[in-house]
mmCIF file of C-alpha atoms and ligand atoms in Angstrom:
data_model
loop_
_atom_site.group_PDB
_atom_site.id
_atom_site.type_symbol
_atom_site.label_atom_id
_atom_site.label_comp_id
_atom_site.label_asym_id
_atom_site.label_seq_id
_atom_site.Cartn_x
_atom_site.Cartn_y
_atom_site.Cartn_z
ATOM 1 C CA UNK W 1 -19.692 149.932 -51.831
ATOM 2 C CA UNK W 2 -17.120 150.261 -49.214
ATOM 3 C CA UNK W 3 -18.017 148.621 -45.227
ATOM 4 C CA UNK W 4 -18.973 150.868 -42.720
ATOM 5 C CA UNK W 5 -16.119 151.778 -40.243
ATOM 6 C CA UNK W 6 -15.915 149.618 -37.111
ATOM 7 C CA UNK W 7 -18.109 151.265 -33.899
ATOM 8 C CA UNK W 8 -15.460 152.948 -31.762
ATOM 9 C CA UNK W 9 -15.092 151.048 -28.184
ATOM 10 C CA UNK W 10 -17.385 153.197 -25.099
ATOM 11 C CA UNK W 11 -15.794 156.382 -24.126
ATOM 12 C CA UNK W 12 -15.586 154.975 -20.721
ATOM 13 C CA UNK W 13 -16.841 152.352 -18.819
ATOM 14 C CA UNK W 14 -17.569 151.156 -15.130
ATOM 15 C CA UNK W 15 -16.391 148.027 -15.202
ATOM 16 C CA UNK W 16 -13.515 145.929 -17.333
ATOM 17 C CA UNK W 17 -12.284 142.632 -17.107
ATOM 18 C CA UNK W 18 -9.019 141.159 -18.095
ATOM 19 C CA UNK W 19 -8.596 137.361 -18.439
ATOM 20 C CA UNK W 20 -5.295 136.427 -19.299
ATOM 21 C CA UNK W 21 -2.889 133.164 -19.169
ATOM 22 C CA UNK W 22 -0.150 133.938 -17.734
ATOM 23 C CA UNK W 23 1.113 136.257 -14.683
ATOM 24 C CA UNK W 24 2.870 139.056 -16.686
ATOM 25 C CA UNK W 25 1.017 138.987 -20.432
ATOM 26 C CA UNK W 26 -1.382 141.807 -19.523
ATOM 27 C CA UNK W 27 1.423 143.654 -18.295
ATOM 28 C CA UNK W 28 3.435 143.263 -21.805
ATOM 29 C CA UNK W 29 0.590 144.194 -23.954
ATOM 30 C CA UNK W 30 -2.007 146.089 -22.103
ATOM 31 C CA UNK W 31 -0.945 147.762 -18.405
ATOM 32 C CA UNK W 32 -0.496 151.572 -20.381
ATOM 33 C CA UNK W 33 -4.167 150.706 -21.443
ATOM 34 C CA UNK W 34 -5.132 149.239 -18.020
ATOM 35 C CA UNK W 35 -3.796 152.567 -16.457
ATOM 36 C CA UNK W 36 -5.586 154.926 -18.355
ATOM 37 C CA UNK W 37 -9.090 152.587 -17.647
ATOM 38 C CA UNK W 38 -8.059 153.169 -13.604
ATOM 39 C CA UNK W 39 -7.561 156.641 -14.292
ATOM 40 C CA UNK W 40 -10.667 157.649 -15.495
ATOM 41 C CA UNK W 41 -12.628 155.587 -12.903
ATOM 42 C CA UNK W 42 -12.977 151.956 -14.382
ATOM 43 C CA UNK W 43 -12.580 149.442 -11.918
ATOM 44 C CA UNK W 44 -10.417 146.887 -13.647
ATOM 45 C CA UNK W 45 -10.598 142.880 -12.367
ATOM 46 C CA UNK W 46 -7.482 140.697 -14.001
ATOM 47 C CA UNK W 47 -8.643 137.001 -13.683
ATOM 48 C CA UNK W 48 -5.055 134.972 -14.385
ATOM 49 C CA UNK W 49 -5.981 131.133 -15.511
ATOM 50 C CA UNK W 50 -2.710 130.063 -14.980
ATOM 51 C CA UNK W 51 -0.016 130.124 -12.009
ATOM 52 C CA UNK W 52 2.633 130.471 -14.845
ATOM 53 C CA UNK W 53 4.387 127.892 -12.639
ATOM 54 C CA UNK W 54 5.718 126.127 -16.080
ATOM 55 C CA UNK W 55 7.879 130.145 -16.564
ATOM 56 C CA UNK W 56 10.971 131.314 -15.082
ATOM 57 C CA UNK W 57 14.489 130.966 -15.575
ATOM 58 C CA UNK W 58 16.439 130.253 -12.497
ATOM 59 C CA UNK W 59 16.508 127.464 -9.971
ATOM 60 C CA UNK W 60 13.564 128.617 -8.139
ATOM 61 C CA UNK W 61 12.056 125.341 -6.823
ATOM 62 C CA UNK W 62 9.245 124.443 -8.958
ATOM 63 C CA UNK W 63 6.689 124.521 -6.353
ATOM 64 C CA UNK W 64 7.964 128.405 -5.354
ATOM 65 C CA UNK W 65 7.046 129.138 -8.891
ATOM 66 C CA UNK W 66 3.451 129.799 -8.734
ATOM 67 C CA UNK W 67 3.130 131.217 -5.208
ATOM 68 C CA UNK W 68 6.200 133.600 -6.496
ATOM 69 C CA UNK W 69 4.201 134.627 -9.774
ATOM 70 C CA UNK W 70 0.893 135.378 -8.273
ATOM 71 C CA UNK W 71 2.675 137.754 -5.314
ATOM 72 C CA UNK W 72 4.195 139.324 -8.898
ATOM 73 C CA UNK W 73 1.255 139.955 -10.338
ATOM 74 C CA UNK W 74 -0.191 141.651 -7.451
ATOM 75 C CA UNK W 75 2.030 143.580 -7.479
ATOM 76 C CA UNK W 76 2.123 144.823 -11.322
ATOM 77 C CA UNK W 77 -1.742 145.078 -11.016
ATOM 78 C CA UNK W 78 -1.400 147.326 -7.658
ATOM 79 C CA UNK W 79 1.238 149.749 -9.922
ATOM 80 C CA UNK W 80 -1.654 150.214 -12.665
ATOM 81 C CA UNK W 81 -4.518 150.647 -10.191
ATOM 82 C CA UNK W 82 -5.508 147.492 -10.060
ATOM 83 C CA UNK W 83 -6.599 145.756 -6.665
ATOM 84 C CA UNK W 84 -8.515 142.495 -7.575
ATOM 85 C CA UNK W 85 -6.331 139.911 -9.119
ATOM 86 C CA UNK W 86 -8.337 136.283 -9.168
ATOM 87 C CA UNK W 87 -6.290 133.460 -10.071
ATOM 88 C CA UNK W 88 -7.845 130.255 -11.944
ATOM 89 C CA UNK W 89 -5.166 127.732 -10.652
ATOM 90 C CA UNK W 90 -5.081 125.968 -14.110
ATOM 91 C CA UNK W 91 -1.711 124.339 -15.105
ATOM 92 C CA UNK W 92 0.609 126.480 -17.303
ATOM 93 C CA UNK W 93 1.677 125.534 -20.576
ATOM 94 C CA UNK W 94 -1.054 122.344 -20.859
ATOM 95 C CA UNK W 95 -4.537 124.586 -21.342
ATOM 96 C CA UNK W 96 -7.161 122.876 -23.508
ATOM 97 C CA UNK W 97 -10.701 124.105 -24.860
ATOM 98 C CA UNK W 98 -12.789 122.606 -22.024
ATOM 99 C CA UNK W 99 -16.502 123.372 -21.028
ATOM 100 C CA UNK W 100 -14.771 123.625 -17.371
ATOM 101 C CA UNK W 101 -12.510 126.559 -18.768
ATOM 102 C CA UNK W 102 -15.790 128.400 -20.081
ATOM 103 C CA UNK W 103 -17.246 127.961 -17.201
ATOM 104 C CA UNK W 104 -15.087 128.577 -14.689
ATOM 105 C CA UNK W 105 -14.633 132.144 -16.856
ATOM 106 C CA UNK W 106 -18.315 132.519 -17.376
ATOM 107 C CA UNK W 107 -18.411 132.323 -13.714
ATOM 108 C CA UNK W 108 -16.125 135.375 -12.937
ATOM 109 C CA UNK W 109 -17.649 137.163 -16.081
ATOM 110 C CA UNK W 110 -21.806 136.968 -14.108
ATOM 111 C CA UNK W 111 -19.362 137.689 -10.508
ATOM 112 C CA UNK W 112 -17.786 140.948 -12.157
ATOM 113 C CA UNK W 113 -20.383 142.246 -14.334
ATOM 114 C CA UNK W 114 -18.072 143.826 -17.019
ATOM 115 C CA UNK W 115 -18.646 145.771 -19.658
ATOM 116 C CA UNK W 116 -15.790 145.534 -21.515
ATOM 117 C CA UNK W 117 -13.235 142.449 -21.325
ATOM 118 C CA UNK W 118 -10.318 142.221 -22.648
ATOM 119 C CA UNK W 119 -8.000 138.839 -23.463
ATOM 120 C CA UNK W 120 -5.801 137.734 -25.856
ATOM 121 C CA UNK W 121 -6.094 136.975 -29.717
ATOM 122 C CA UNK W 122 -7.589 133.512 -30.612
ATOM 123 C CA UNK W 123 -6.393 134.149 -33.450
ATOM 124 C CA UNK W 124 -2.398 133.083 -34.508
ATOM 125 C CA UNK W 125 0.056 136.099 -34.586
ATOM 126 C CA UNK W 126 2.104 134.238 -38.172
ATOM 127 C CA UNK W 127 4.515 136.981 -38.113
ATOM 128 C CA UNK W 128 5.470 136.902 -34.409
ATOM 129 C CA UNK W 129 5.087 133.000 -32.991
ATOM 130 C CA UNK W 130 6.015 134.057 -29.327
ATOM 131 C CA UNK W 131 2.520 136.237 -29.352
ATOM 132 C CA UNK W 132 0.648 133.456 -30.103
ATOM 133 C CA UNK W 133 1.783 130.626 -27.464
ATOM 134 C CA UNK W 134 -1.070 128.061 -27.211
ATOM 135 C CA UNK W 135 -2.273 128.943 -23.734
ATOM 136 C CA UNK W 136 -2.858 132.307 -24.912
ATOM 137 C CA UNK W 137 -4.798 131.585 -27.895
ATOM 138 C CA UNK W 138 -7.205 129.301 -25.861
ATOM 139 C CA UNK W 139 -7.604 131.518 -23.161
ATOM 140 C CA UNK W 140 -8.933 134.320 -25.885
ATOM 141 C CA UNK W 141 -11.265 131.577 -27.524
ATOM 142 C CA UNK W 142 -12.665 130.107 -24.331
ATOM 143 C CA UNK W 143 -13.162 133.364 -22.799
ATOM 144 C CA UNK W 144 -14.719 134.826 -26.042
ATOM 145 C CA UNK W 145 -17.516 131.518 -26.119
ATOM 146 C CA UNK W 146 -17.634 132.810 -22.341
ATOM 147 C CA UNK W 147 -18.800 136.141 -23.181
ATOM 148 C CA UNK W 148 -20.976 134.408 -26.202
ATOM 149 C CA UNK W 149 -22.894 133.098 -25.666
ATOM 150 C CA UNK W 150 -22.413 131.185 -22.318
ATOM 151 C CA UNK W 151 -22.290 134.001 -19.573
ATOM 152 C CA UNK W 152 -25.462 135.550 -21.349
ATOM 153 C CA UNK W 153 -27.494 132.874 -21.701
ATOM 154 C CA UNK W 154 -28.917 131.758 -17.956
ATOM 155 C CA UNK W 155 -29.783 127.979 -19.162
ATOM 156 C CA UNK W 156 -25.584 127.422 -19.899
ATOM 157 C CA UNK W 157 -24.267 125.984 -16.882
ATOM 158 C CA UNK W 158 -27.474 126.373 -14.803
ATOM 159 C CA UNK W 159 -25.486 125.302 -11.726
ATOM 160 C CA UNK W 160 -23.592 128.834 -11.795
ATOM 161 C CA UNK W 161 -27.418 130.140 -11.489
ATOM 162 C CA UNK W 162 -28.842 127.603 -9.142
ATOM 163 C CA UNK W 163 -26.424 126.996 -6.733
ATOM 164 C CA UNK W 164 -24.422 130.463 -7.092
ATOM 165 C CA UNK W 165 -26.889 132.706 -7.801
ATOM 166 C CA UNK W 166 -25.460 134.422 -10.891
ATOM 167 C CA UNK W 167 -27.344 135.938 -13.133
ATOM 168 C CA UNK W 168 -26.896 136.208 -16.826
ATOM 169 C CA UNK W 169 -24.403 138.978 -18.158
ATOM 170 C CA UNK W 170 -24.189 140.646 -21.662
ATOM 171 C CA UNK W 171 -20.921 141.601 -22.153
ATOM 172 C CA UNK W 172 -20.638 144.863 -24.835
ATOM 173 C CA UNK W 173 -17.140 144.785 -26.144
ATOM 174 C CA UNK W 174 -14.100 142.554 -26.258
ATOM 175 C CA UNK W 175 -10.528 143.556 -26.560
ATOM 176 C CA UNK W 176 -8.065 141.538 -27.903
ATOM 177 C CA UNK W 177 -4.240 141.948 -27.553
ATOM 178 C CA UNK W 178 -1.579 140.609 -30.163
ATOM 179 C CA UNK W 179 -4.345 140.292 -32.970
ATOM 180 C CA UNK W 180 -3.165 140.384 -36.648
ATOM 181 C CA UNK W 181 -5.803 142.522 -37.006
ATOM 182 C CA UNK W 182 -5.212 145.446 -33.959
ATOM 183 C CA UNK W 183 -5.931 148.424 -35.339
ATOM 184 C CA UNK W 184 -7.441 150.522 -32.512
ATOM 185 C CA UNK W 185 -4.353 152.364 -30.711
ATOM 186 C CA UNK W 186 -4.680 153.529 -27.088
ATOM 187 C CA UNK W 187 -2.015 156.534 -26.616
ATOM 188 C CA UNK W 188 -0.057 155.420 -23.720
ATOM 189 C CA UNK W 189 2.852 158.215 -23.481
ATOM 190 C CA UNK W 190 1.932 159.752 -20.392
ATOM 191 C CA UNK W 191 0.910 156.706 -18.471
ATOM 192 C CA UNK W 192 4.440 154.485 -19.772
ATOM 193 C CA UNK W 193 5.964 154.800 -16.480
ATOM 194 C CA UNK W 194 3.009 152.749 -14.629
ATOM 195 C CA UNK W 195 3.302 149.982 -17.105
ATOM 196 C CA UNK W 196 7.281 149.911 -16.998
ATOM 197 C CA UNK W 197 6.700 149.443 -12.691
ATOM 198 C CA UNK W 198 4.272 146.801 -13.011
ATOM 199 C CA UNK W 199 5.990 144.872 -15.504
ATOM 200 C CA UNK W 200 9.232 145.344 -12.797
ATOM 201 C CA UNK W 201 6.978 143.471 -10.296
ATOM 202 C CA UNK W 202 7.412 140.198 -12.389
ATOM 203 C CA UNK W 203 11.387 139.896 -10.837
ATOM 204 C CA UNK W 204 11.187 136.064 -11.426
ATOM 205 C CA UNK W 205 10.150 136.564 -15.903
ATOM 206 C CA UNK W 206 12.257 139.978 -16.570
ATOM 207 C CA UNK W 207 14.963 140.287 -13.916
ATOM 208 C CA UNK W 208 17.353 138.680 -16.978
ATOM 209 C CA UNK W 209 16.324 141.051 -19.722
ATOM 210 C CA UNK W 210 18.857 143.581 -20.688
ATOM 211 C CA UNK W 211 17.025 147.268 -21.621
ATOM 212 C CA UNK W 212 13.118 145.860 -21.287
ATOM 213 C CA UNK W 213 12.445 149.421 -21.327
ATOM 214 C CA UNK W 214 13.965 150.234 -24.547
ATOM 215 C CA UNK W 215 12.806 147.211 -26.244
ATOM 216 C CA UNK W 216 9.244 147.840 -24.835
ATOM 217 C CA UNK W 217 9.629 151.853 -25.615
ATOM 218 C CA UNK W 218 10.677 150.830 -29.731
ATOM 219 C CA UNK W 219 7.524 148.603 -29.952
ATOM 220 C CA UNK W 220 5.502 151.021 -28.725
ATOM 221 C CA UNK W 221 6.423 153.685 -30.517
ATOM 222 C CA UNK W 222 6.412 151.355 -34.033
ATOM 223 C CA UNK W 223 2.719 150.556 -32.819
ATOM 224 C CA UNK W 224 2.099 154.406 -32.757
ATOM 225 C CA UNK W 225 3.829 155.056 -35.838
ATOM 226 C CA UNK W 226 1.251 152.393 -37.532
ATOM 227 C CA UNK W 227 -1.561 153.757 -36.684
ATOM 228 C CA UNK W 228 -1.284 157.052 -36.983
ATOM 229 C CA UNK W 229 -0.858 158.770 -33.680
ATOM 230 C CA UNK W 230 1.990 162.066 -33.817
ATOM 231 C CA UNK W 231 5.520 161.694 -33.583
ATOM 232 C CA UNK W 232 7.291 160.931 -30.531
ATOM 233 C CA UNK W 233 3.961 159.082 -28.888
ATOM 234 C CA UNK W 234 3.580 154.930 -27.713
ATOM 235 C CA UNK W 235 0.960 153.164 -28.400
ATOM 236 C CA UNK W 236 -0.351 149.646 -27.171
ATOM 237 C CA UNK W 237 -3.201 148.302 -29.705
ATOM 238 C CA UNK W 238 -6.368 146.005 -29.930
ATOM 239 C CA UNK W 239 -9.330 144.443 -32.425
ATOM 240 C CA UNK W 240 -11.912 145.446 -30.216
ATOM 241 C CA UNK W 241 -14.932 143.577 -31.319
ATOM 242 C CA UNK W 242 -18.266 144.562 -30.600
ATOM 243 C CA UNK W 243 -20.289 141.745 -28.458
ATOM 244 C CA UNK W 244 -23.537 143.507 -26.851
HETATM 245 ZN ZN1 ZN T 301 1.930 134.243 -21.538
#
């Protein structure tokens, strides 16, 4: 006996959440897909955890850094569609598993009321070790225990109940960028120029990078190629895993 296939993710949904590390790594992997949520009506929330004030690669004084990255990523979201951009104020590069990470990500998850969120893999990326810095991978595991079972369940961090007023929230389906295991492929083609302007907005992370667009364009396309979608098209892909 051969498994089922996987459930396909919702057609469409009202609301999404994004909850990344860094300013810029849900421009890399996901703005095409971000842009194509906006288009068809989703109203799209990025909560950053990080200031990404450890990043750069000039003499920007360090204290510039953060300020600098958040006015980026405002920017990037605004070229996708996206107008609500929350930042978490954690400190790059030094993010642990905490019960005050789950929370504080539990909190936005009963604020936004999202049915669909999507983060980064928990899970280590062996053949690429850049997609798998350690910030990322605990942002996708804290924000996965967020969705289960801590925003759900109204008796985990009562205080976010009591003294905030937010209720529970069931979140139906996570997405999760750079996983070993992404095989759901969201055509991006006609949306590429979006994601190529927002990822632009970061000045201070790509303004060194010779040809991002052709290096971003290749991957894409090798992404398509893998998962079957027609010659010529880009892809950005996911493990979407089902969490109602
Ligand atoms: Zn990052």
């Amino acid at each position: 006996m051969t498994a089922p296939p996987p459930p396909k993710p919702a057609e469409h949904v009202e609301r999404a959440l994004c909850v990344l590390a860094h300013p810029d790594d849900v421009d890399f992997g996901s703005a095409g897909t971000v842009a194509t949520w906006t288009a068809a009506g989703t109203e799209v929330t990025y909560c950053i955890v990080t200031d990404g004030d450890a990043g750069g690669f000039d003499d920007t004084p360090r204290d510039r850094m953060g300020p600098l990255r958040r006015e980026e990523q405002r920017a990037a979201a605004a070229a996708v569609g996206v107008t609500d951009v929350r930042f978490l104020g954690y400190p790059d590069g030094r993010l642990e598993l905490t019960l005050d990470l789950r929370r504080d990500i539990s909190r936005v998850i009963r604020q936004v009321r999202p049915q669909r969120v999507l983060t980064s893999s928990p899970e280590r990326f062996w053949e690429r070790i850049g997609a798998s810095h350690p910030d990322h991978m605990t942002v996708g595991e804290s924000t996965l225990r967020a969705v289960y079972p801590d925003a759900r369940n109204p008796f985990a961090f009562p205080e976010l109940l009591a003294d905030e007023g937010l209720e529970a929230w069931t979140v139906g389906e996570v997405w999760l960028g750079a996983s070993p295991r992404a095989d759901h492929a969201v055509d991006v083609t006609d949306v590429v120029e979006l994601k190529f302007a927002a990822l632009k907005s970061h000045v201070s992370q790509v303004a060194h990078v010779e040809d991002l667009e052709g290096f971003l364009t290749g991957w894409m396309a090798q992404t398509a190629r893998r998962l079957g979608l027609p010659e010529g098209r880009l892809a950005e892909a996911f493990h979407v895993v089902h969490t109602a």
